[in-house]
Coordinates of C-alpha atoms in Angstrom, one line a residue:
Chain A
X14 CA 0.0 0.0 0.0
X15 CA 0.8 3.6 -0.4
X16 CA 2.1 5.5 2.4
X17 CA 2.8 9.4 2.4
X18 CA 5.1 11.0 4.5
X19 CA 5.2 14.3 6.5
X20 CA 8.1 14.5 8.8
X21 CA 7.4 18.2 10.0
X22 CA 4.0 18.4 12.1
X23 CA 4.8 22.4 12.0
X24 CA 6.1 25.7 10.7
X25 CA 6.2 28.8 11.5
X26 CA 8.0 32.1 9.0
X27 CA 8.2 35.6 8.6
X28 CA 5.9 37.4 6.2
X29 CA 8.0 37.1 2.7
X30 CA 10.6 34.7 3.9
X31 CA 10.4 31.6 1.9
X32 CA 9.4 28.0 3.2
X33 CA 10.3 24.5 2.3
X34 CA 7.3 21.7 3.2
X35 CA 9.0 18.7 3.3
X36 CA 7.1 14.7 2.1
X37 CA 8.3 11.7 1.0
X38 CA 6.2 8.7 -0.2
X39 CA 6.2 5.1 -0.8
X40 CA 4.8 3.3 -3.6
X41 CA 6.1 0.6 -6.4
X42 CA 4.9 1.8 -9.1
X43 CA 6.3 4.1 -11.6
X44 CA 3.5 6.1 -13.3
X45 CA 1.2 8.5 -10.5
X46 CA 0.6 11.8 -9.3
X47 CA 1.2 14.3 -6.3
X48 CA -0.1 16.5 -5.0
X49 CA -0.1 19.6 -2.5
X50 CA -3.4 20.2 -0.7
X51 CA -4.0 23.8 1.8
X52 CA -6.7 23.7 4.2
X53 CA -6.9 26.7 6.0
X54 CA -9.3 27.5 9.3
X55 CA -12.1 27.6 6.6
X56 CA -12.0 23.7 6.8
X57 CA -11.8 23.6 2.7
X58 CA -9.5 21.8 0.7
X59 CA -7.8 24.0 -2.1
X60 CA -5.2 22.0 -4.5
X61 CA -2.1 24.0 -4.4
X62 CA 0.2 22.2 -7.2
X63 CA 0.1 18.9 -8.9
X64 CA 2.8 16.9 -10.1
X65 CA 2.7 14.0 -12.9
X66 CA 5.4 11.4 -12.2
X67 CA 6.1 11.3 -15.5
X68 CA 6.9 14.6 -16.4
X69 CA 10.8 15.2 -15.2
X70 CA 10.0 19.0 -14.9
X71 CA 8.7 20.7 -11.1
X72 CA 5.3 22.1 -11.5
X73 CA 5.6 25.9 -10.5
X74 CA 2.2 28.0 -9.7
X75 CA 2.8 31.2 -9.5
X76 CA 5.2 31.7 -5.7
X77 CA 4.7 27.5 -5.3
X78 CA 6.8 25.2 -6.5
X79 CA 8.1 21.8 -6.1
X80 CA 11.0 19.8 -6.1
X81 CA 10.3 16.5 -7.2
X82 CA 13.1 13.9 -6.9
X83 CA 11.0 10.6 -8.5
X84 CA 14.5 8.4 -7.2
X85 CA 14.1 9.6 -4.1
X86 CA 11.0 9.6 -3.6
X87 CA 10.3 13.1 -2.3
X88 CA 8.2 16.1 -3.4
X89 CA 8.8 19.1 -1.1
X90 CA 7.1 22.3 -2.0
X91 CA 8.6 25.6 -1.7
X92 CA 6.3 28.4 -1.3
X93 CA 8.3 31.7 -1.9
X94 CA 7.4 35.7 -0.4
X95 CA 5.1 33.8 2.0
X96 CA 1.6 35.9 2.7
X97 CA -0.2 35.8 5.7
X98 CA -3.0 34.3 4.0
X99 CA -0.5 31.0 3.3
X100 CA -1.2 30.2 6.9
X101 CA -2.7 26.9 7.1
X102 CA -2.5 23.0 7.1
X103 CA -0.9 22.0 4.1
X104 CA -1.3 18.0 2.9
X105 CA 0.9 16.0 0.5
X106 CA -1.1 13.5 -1.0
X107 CA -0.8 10.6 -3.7
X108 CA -2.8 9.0 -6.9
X109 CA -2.3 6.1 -8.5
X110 CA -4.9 5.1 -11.5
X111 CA -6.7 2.0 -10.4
X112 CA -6.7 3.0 -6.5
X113 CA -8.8 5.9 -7.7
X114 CA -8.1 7.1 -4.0
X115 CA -6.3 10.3 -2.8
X116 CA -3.9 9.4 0.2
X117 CA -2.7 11.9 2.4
X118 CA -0.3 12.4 5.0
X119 CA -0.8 13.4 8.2
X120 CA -0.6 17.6 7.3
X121 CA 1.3 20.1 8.3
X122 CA 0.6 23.2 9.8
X123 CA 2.1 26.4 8.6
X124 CA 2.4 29.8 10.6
X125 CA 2.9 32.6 8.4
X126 CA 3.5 35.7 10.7
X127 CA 3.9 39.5 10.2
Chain B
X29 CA -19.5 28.7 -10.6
X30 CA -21.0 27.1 -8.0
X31 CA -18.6 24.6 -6.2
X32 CA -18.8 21.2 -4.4
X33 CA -21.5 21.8 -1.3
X34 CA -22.3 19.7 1.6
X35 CA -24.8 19.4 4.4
X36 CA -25.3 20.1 7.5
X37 CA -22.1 22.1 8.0
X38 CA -22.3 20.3 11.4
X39 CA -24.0 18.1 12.7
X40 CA -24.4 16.9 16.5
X41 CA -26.2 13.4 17.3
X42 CA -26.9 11.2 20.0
X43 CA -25.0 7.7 20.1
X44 CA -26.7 5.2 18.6
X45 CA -29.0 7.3 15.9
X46 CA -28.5 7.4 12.5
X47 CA -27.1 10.3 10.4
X48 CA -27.4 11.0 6.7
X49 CA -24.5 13.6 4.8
X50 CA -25.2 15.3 1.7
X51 CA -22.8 16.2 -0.5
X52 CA -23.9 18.1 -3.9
X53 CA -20.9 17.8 -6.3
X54 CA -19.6 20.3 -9.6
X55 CA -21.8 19.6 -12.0
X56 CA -20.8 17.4 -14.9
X57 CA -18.2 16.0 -12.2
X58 CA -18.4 12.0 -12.6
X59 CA -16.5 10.9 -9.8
X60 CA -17.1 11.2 -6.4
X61 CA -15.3 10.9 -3.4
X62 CA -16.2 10.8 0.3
X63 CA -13.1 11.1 3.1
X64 CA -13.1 11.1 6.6
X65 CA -10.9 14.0 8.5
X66 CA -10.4 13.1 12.1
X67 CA -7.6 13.9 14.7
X68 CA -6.2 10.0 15.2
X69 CA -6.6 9.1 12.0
X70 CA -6.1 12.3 9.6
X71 CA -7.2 12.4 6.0
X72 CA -9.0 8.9 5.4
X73 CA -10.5 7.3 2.0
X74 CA -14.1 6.2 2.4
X75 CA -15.3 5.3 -0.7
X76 CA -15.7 6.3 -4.3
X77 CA -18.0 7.0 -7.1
X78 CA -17.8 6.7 -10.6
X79 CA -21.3 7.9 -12.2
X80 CA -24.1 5.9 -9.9
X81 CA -21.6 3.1 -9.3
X82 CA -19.0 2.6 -6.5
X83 CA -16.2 0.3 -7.5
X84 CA -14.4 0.7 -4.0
X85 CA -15.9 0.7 -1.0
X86 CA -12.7 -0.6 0.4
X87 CA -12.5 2.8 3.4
X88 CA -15.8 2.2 4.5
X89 CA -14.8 1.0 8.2
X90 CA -17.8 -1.1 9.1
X91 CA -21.1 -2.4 8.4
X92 CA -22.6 0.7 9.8
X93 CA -21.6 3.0 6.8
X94 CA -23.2 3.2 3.3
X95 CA -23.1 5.1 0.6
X96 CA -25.5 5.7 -2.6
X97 CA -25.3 8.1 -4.8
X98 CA -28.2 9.3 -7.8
X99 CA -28.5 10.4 -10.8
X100 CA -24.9 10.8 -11.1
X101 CA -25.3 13.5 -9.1
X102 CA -26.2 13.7 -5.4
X103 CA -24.4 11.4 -2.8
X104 CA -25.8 10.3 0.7
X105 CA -23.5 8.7 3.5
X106 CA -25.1 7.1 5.8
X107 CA -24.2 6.3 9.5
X108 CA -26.4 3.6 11.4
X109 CA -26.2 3.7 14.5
X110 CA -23.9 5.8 15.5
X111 CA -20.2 5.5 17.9
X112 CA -18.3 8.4 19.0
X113 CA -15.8 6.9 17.3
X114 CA -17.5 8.6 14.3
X115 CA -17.1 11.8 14.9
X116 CA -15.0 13.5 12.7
X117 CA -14.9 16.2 9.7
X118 CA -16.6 14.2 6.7
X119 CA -15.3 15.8 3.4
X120 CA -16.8 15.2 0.2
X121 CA -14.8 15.4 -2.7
X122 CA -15.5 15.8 -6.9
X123 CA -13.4 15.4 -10.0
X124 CA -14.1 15.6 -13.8
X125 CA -12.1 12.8 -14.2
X126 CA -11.5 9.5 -16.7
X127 CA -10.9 6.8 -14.7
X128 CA -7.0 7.0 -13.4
X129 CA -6.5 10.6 -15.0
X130 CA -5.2 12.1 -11.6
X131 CA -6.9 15.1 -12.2
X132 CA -7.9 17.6 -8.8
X133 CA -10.3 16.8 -7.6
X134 CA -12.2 19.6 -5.7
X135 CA -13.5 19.3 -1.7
X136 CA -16.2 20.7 -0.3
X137 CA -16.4 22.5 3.0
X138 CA -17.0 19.1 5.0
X139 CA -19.8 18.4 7.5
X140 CA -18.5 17.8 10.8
X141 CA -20.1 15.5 13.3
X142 CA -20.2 15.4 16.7
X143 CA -21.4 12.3 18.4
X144 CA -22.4 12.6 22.0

């Protein structure tokens, strides 16, 4: 089964510094996606970036990006000239075709303050 | 437009009585997804819905949950009987998707449930 990673339960920055979310995942198979999730006090789920595995290039969206190392296992996501409004729980989360099933890890929450 | 909705926003019951969850997905979304948010056990796949039809129902954790959904629209999870166990932040999920297409798929607000 696929297990998902987040060593970091917590996070705190400065307004505009940058922040690095760490994950790391677990899974046999080659072809699948990933993805970042933000859930802020609202309680709703907003897809932040997605990754295919089989594209070699990091998704960027505007100040989020990822570093995805498909060796290694691990797809961190850098969110640059954080805002206070980036303050939230933010989920890593895997896809594989056939499961048909998001798994997520456990979250972590971000602190963005001014 | 008008974006995946879900009622009651909360929800508080007495143990043993049986709850129904609405979740009203994007239109022209085909699959649907229901998970289960809870402090233990985090972010939790319940089941999903492909049109009317649910090929996995491998989350649900007991007997006592059920799903149905209609019209390829409207979904219903049902709790019989319910444990404190239970309560949680149910979140309902929906994705324009081909089957294994890993596209987002779009959460709505949850209802959260509070068994006493």
């Amino acid at each position: 089964a696929q297990t998902v990673t987040q060593s970091q339960p917590e996070m705190s920055v400065q307004e505009a510094e940058t922040v690095t979310l760490s994950c790391t995942y677990d899974t046999s198979e080659s072809n699948y996606y990933l993805f970042w999730y933000k859930q802020p006090p609202s309680r709703q789920m907003i897809l932040v970036i997605r990754q295919e595995a089989y594209k070699q290039q990091n998704a960027t969206e505007n100040r989020f990006s990822v570093n995805f190392q498909k060796a290694a296992k691990s797809f961190s996501l850098k969110i640059s000239d954080s805002q206070l409004g980036d303050t939230a729980m933010y989920f890593c989360a895997f896809f594989q075709g056939g499961s048909e099933k998001l798994v997520f890890g456990k979250g972590m929450k971000l602190t963005v303050n001014p | 437009g008008a974006g995946v909705s879900q009622s009651p926003s909360n929800k508080v019951t007495e143990k043993g009585k049986d709850v129904e969850l609405r979740c009203d997905p994007i239109s022209g979304h085909t699959a649907l997804y229901w998970y289960r948010q809870s402090l233990g056990q985090g972010l939790e796949f319940l089941i999903y819905f492909q049109g009317n039809s649910a090929p996995d129902k491998s989350g649900l954790p007991s007997d006592r949950f059920s799903a149905e959904r209609t019209g390829g629209s409207v979904s219903t999870l049902t709790i019989q009987r319910t444990q404190q166990e239970d309560s949680a932040v149910y979140l309902c999920a929906s994705s324009l998707a081909p089957v294994g297409s890993g596209f987002e798929q779009y959460f709505g607000p949850g209802t959260r449930l509070t068994v006493t």
